[in-house]
mmCIF file of C-alpha atoms in Angstrom:
data_model
loop_
_atom_site.group_PDB
_atom_site.id
_atom_site.type_symbol
_atom_site.label_atom_id
_atom_site.label_comp_id
_atom_site.label_asym_id
_atom_site.label_seq_id
_atom_site.Cartn_x
_atom_site.Cartn_y
_atom_site.Cartn_z
ATOM 1 C CA ALA P 303 107.415 94.943 85.622
ATOM 2 C CA ILE P 304 104.565 97.359 84.972
ATOM 3 C CA ARG P 305 101.514 96.030 86.834
ATOM 4 C CA GLY P 306 97.897 97.340 87.033
ATOM 5 C CA GLY P 307 94.661 97.674 85.240
ATOM 6 C CA VAL P 308 92.448 99.823 83.011
ATOM 7 C CA GLN P 309 88.729 100.561 83.349
ATOM 8 C CA ARG P 310 86.426 102.136 80.855
ATOM 9 C CA ILE P 311 83.353 104.064 82.062
ATOM 10 C CA GLY P 312 80.553 105.229 79.847
ATOM 11 C CA TYR P 313 79.589 108.925 80.088
ATOM 12 C CA SER P 314 75.995 107.860 81.034
ATOM 13 C CA GLN P 315 77.280 105.916 84.021
ATOM 14 C CA LEU P 316 79.215 108.822 85.256
ATOM 15 C CA GLU P 317 76.234 110.999 84.924
ATOM 16 C CA ASP P 318 74.119 108.525 86.766
ATOM 17 C CA ILE P 319 76.769 107.844 89.549
ATOM 18 C CA PRO P 320 79.065 110.985 89.933
ATOM 19 C CA ALA P 321 81.160 109.078 92.623
ATOM 20 C CA LEU P 322 82.064 106.126 90.362
ATOM 21 C CA THR P 323 85.444 107.645 89.360
ATOM 22 C CA ASN P 324 86.467 107.975 93.124
ATOM 23 C CA ALA P 325 85.252 104.473 93.893
ATOM 24 C CA ILE P 326 87.397 102.991 90.900
ATOM 25 C CA ASN P 327 90.402 105.018 92.015
ATOM 26 C CA GLN P 328 90.157 103.685 95.571
ATOM 27 C CA SER P 329 89.888 100.164 94.106
ATOM 28 C CA PHE P 330 93.074 100.507 92.198
ATOM 29 C CA ALA P 331 94.855 101.742 95.335
ATOM 30 C CA LEU P 332 93.660 98.797 97.343
ATOM 31 C CA GLU P 333 94.456 96.363 94.676
ATOM 32 C CA ALA P 334 97.972 97.778 94.344
ATOM 33 C CA ILE P 335 98.579 96.909 98.062
ATOM 34 C CA SER P 336 97.292 93.427 97.530
ATOM 35 C CA ASP P 337 99.340 93.023 94.418
ATOM 36 C CA GLU P 338 102.601 93.542 96.439
ATOM 37 C CA GLU P 339 101.537 90.593 98.499
ATOM 38 C CA LYS P 340 100.848 88.412 95.529
ATOM 39 C CA LEU P 341 104.310 89.092 94.239
ATOM 40 C CA LEU P 342 105.665 87.971 97.597
ATOM 41 C CA HIS P 343 104.049 84.542 97.341
ATOM 42 C CA THR P 344 105.029 84.207 93.621
ATOM 43 C CA GLU P 345 108.688 85.028 94.567
ATOM 44 C CA PHE P 346 108.780 82.621 97.492
ATOM 45 C CA GLU P 347 107.442 79.673 95.129
ATOM 46 C CA THR P 348 110.812 80.138 93.221
ATOM 47 C CA VAL P 349 112.821 79.526 96.373
ATOM 48 C CA THR P 350 113.716 76.040 98.031
ATOM 49 C CA PRO P 351 112.697 76.681 101.516
ATOM 50 C CA SER P 352 115.016 75.525 104.329
ATOM 51 C CA ASN P 353 111.924 75.702 106.648
ATOM 52 C CA TRP P 354 108.696 73.810 105.783
ATOM 53 C CA VAL P 355 106.187 72.235 108.158
ATOM 54 C CA ASN P 356 102.865 70.448 108.129
ATOM 55 C CA GLY P 357 100.272 72.844 109.530
ATOM 56 C CA ASN P 358 98.622 70.126 111.529
ATOM 57 C CA SER P 359 101.442 68.423 113.153
ATOM 58 C CA GLY P 360 104.450 70.614 112.788
ATOM 59 C CA ALA P 361 106.294 67.832 111.026
ATOM 60 C CA THR P 362 109.101 68.695 108.614
ATOM 61 C CA LEU P 363 108.138 68.616 105.109
ATOM 62 C CA THR P 364 109.993 68.329 101.685
ATOM 63 C CA ALA P 365 106.753 68.005 99.760
ATOM 64 C CA ASP P 366 103.146 68.646 100.671
ATOM 65 C CA ASP P 367 101.121 65.982 99.006
ATOM 66 C CA VAL P 368 99.989 64.828 102.528
ATOM 67 C CA ALA P 369 96.543 63.999 103.853
ATOM 68 C CA GLY P 370 94.922 65.581 106.969
ATOM 69 C CA MET P 371 96.763 68.870 107.136
ATOM 70 C CA THR P 372 94.333 71.093 109.051
ATOM 71 C CA MET P 373 95.815 74.111 110.495
ATOM 72 C CA THR P 374 96.560 74.022 114.288
ATOM 73 C CA GLY P 375 98.386 75.991 116.955
ATOM 74 C CA LYS P 376 100.837 73.161 117.169
ATOM 75 C CA GLY P 377 101.814 73.654 113.553
ATOM 76 C CA LEU P 378 102.303 77.363 114.153
ATOM 77 C CA VAL P 379 104.527 76.876 117.127
ATOM 78 C CA TYR P 380 106.761 74.343 115.100
ATOM 79 C CA ALA P 381 106.938 76.849 112.350
ATOM 80 C CA LYS P 382 108.212 79.488 114.700
ATOM 81 C CA LYS P 383 110.548 76.907 116.065
ATOM 82 C CA LYS P 384 112.132 76.374 112.731
ATOM 83 C CA ILE P 385 112.914 79.999 112.203
ATOM 84 C CA GLY P 386 114.559 80.102 115.705
ATOM 85 C CA GLU P 387 116.683 77.088 114.866
ATOM 86 C CA GLN P 388 118.216 79.081 112.067
ATOM 87 C CA GLY P 389 119.604 81.384 114.752
ATOM 88 C CA TYR P 390 117.094 84.290 114.335
ATOM 89 C CA ASP P 391 115.189 86.125 117.101
ATOM 90 C CA THR P 392 111.480 85.026 116.657
ATOM 91 C CA ASN P 393 110.145 88.426 117.518
ATOM 92 C CA ASP P 394 108.376 90.343 114.824
ATOM 93 C CA LEU P 395 106.937 87.305 113.099
ATOM 94 C CA VAL P 396 103.961 87.568 110.641
ATOM 95 C CA PHE P 397 101.763 84.649 109.576
ATOM 96 C CA LEU P 398 100.027 85.121 106.312
ATOM 97 C CA CYS P 399 97.337 82.365 106.119
ATOM 98 C CA ASP P 400 94.308 81.532 103.844
ATOM 99 C CA PRO P 401 90.828 82.143 105.293
ATOM 100 C CA LYS P 402 90.242 78.375 105.435
ATOM 101 C CA ALA P 403 93.480 77.877 107.479
ATOM 102 C CA TYR P 404 92.464 80.748 109.754
ATOM 103 C CA ALA P 405 89.089 79.102 110.376
ATOM 104 C CA GLU P 406 90.786 75.895 111.235
ATOM 105 C CA LEU P 407 93.168 77.811 113.643
ATOM 106 C CA LEU P 408 90.153 79.365 115.376
ATOM 107 C CA THR P 409 88.370 76.063 115.906
ATOM 108 C CA ASP P 410 91.653 74.323 117.064
ATOM 109 C CA SER P 411 90.475 72.623 120.345
ATOM 110 C CA ASN P 412 93.538 73.782 122.232
ATOM 111 C CA ILE P 413 92.872 77.416 121.267
ATOM 112 C CA SER P 414 89.107 77.391 121.835
ATOM 113 C CA THR P 415 89.575 75.607 125.240
ATOM 114 C CA PHE P 416 92.617 77.389 126.769
ATOM 115 C CA THR P 417 93.554 80.593 124.891
ATOM 116 C CA GLN P 418 90.065 81.987 124.681
ATOM 117 C CA GLN P 419 89.850 82.182 128.515
ATOM 118 C CA GLY P 420 92.229 85.044 128.546
ATOM 119 C CA ASN P 421 90.925 86.395 125.240
ATOM 120 C CA ALA P 422 87.231 85.848 124.908
ATOM 121 C CA GLY P 423 87.154 87.825 121.658
ATOM 122 C CA ILE P 424 88.605 84.792 119.818
ATOM 123 C CA THR P 425 85.161 82.950 120.035
ATOM 124 C CA GLN P 426 82.810 85.849 120.758
ATOM 125 C CA LYS P 427 83.921 87.821 117.724
ATOM 126 C CA GLY P 428 86.119 85.389 115.791
ATOM 127 C CA GLN P 429 89.107 87.715 116.327
ATOM 128 C CA LEU P 430 92.613 86.208 116.456
ATOM 129 C CA GLU P 431 95.100 88.932 115.560
ATOM 130 C CA GLU P 432 98.044 87.518 117.560
ATOM 131 C CA LEU P 433 98.955 83.941 118.774
ATOM 132 C CA TYR P 434 102.141 82.875 120.442
ATOM 133 C CA GLY P 435 103.710 86.239 119.840
ATOM 134 C CA ILE P 436 102.906 85.975 116.019
ATOM 135 C CA SER P 437 100.841 88.496 114.160
ATOM 136 C CA ILE P 438 98.193 86.864 112.074
ATOM 137 C CA VAL P 439 97.090 88.263 108.928
ATOM 138 C CA VAL P 440 94.302 86.645 106.624
ATOM 139 C CA SER P 441 94.922 86.761 103.008
ATOM 140 C CA ASN P 442 93.172 85.602 99.750
ATOM 141 C CA ASN P 443 96.505 85.602 97.972
ATOM 142 C CA ILE P 444 97.976 82.388 99.492
ATOM 143 C CA THR P 445 99.527 80.109 96.881
ATOM 144 C CA GLU P 446 97.372 77.080 95.990
ATOM 145 C CA LYS P 447 99.281 74.009 95.038
ATOM 146 C CA ASP P 448 97.600 71.401 92.831
ATOM 147 C CA ASN P 449 99.219 68.121 93.950
ATOM 148 C CA SER P 450 98.508 64.624 92.572
ATOM 149 C CA THR P 451 96.395 63.630 95.521
ATOM 150 C CA ASN P 452 96.132 66.233 98.149
ATOM 151 C CA ASP P 453 95.976 69.795 97.005
ATOM 152 C CA THR P 454 97.355 72.298 99.613
ATOM 153 C CA LEU P 455 97.540 75.957 100.659
ATOM 154 C CA ARG P 456 101.114 77.385 101.105
ATOM 155 C CA ASN P 457 100.812 79.724 104.150
ATOM 156 C CA ILE P 458 103.925 81.679 105.025
ATOM 157 C CA LEU P 459 105.421 82.541 108.414
ATOM 158 C CA PHE P 460 108.180 85.060 108.240
ATOM 159 C CA LYS P 461 110.293 87.469 110.229
ATOM 160 C CA LYS P 462 109.955 91.116 109.135
ATOM 161 C CA GLY P 463 112.810 91.963 106.791
ATOM 162 C CA ALA P 464 112.873 88.627 105.027
ATOM 163 C CA PHE P 465 111.441 90.118 101.787
ATOM 164 C CA GLY P 466 112.278 93.325 100.101
ATOM 165 C CA ILE P 467 110.030 95.357 97.677
ATOM 166 C CA ALA P 468 111.688 97.517 95.067
ATOM 167 C CA SER P 469 109.670 100.134 93.357
ATOM 168 C CA SER P 470 110.714 102.138 90.365
ATOM 169 C CA ARG P 471 107.262 103.982 90.144
ATOM 170 C CA ASP P 472 104.482 104.241 92.785
ATOM 171 C CA LEU P 473 100.871 103.830 91.755
ATOM 172 C CA SER P 474 100.180 106.206 88.964
ATOM 173 C CA MET P 475 96.490 107.116 88.200
ATOM 174 C CA GLU P 476 95.670 108.492 84.782
ATOM 175 C CA SER P 477 92.404 109.226 82.917
ATOM 176 C CA GLN P 478 91.440 110.416 79.507
ATOM 177 C CA ARG P 479 88.320 110.768 77.451
ATOM 178 C CA ASP P 480 87.334 108.800 74.328
ATOM 179 C CA ASN P 481 84.753 111.152 72.778
ATOM 180 C CA ALA P 482 84.230 108.855 69.788
ATOM 181 C CA LYS P 483 83.112 106.059 72.192
ATOM 182 C CA GLN P 484 81.665 108.415 74.813
ATOM 183 C CA GLN P 485 83.844 106.876 77.544
ATOM 184 C CA VAL P 486 86.340 107.763 80.159
ATOM 185 C CA ILE P 487 89.448 105.566 80.457
ATOM 186 C CA ILE P 488 90.981 105.227 83.931
ATOM 187 C CA SER P 489 94.292 103.458 84.497
ATOM 188 C CA GLY P 490 96.168 102.592 87.551
ATOM 189 C CA THR P 491 99.695 101.122 87.141
ATOM 190 C CA GLN P 492 102.947 100.721 89.128
ATOM 191 C CA ARG P 493 106.441 99.194 88.535
ATOM 192 C CA LEU P 494 107.774 97.024 91.306
ATOM 193 C CA ALA P 495 109.323 93.663 92.224
ATOM 194 C CA VAL P 496 109.579 91.601 95.313
ATOM 195 C CA LYS P 497 112.737 89.592 96.299
ATOM 196 C CA THR P 498 113.645 87.223 99.105
ATOM 197 C CA ILE P 499 116.373 88.709 101.142
ATOM 198 C CA ASP P 500 116.830 85.669 103.435
ATOM 199 C CA GLU P 501 114.784 82.606 102.944
ATOM 200 C CA LYS P 502 115.865 81.142 106.276
ATOM 201 C CA MET P 503 113.792 83.873 107.993
ATOM 202 C CA VAL P 504 110.698 82.260 106.315
ATOM 203 C CA CYS P 505 108.814 79.085 107.117
ATOM 204 C CA ARG P 506 106.282 77.601 104.720
ATOM 205 C CA VAL P 507 103.249 76.065 106.391
ATOM 206 C CA SER P 508 101.251 73.847 104.300
ATOM 207 C CA THR P 509 97.647 72.990 104.990
ATOM 208 C CA ALA P 510 94.780 71.325 103.003
ATOM 209 C CA GLN P 511 92.719 73.285 100.506
#
């Protein structure tokens, strides 16, 4: 699909802020990267996952309308275990998590009590880039599931290579003038799709919204 956006800028705005065009172009470029990840989450929602755990306890789930699902290190370890049980090497794992789940992971008592002793930056600077051999990436694109009682966040742990991105056109930036309206029109569009290559290399980790 063609994806992207359009921004109209008045001549007067450009005259007052000459760098505005560059700022908009940079925003389009950053959003294009974020959009690829949005498609990843949308794609995985169409799949029935073989691996799905409670982010708090690590218990296996088939539905996530469950109370008390704060994110813990235990939940992450059991998610990693699920992928290992499918016969895959559990190196090169990436955990995409919502900022709320990340905050809960940072304040997990086991991590703050033990792990921080070898990595003081976890509590001093709030930095937790890797845990249990898993790269951690905080994202605002995590799927939010509105359940009957307990709304959830569907974080994803996956092995690199689990998803594929196909692009028929990289980000294309175009601009033109509309003299009648005294505006410059800037567009940034791309054509791409994301597909799941092997859903068994992925584990959904549900936590509370």
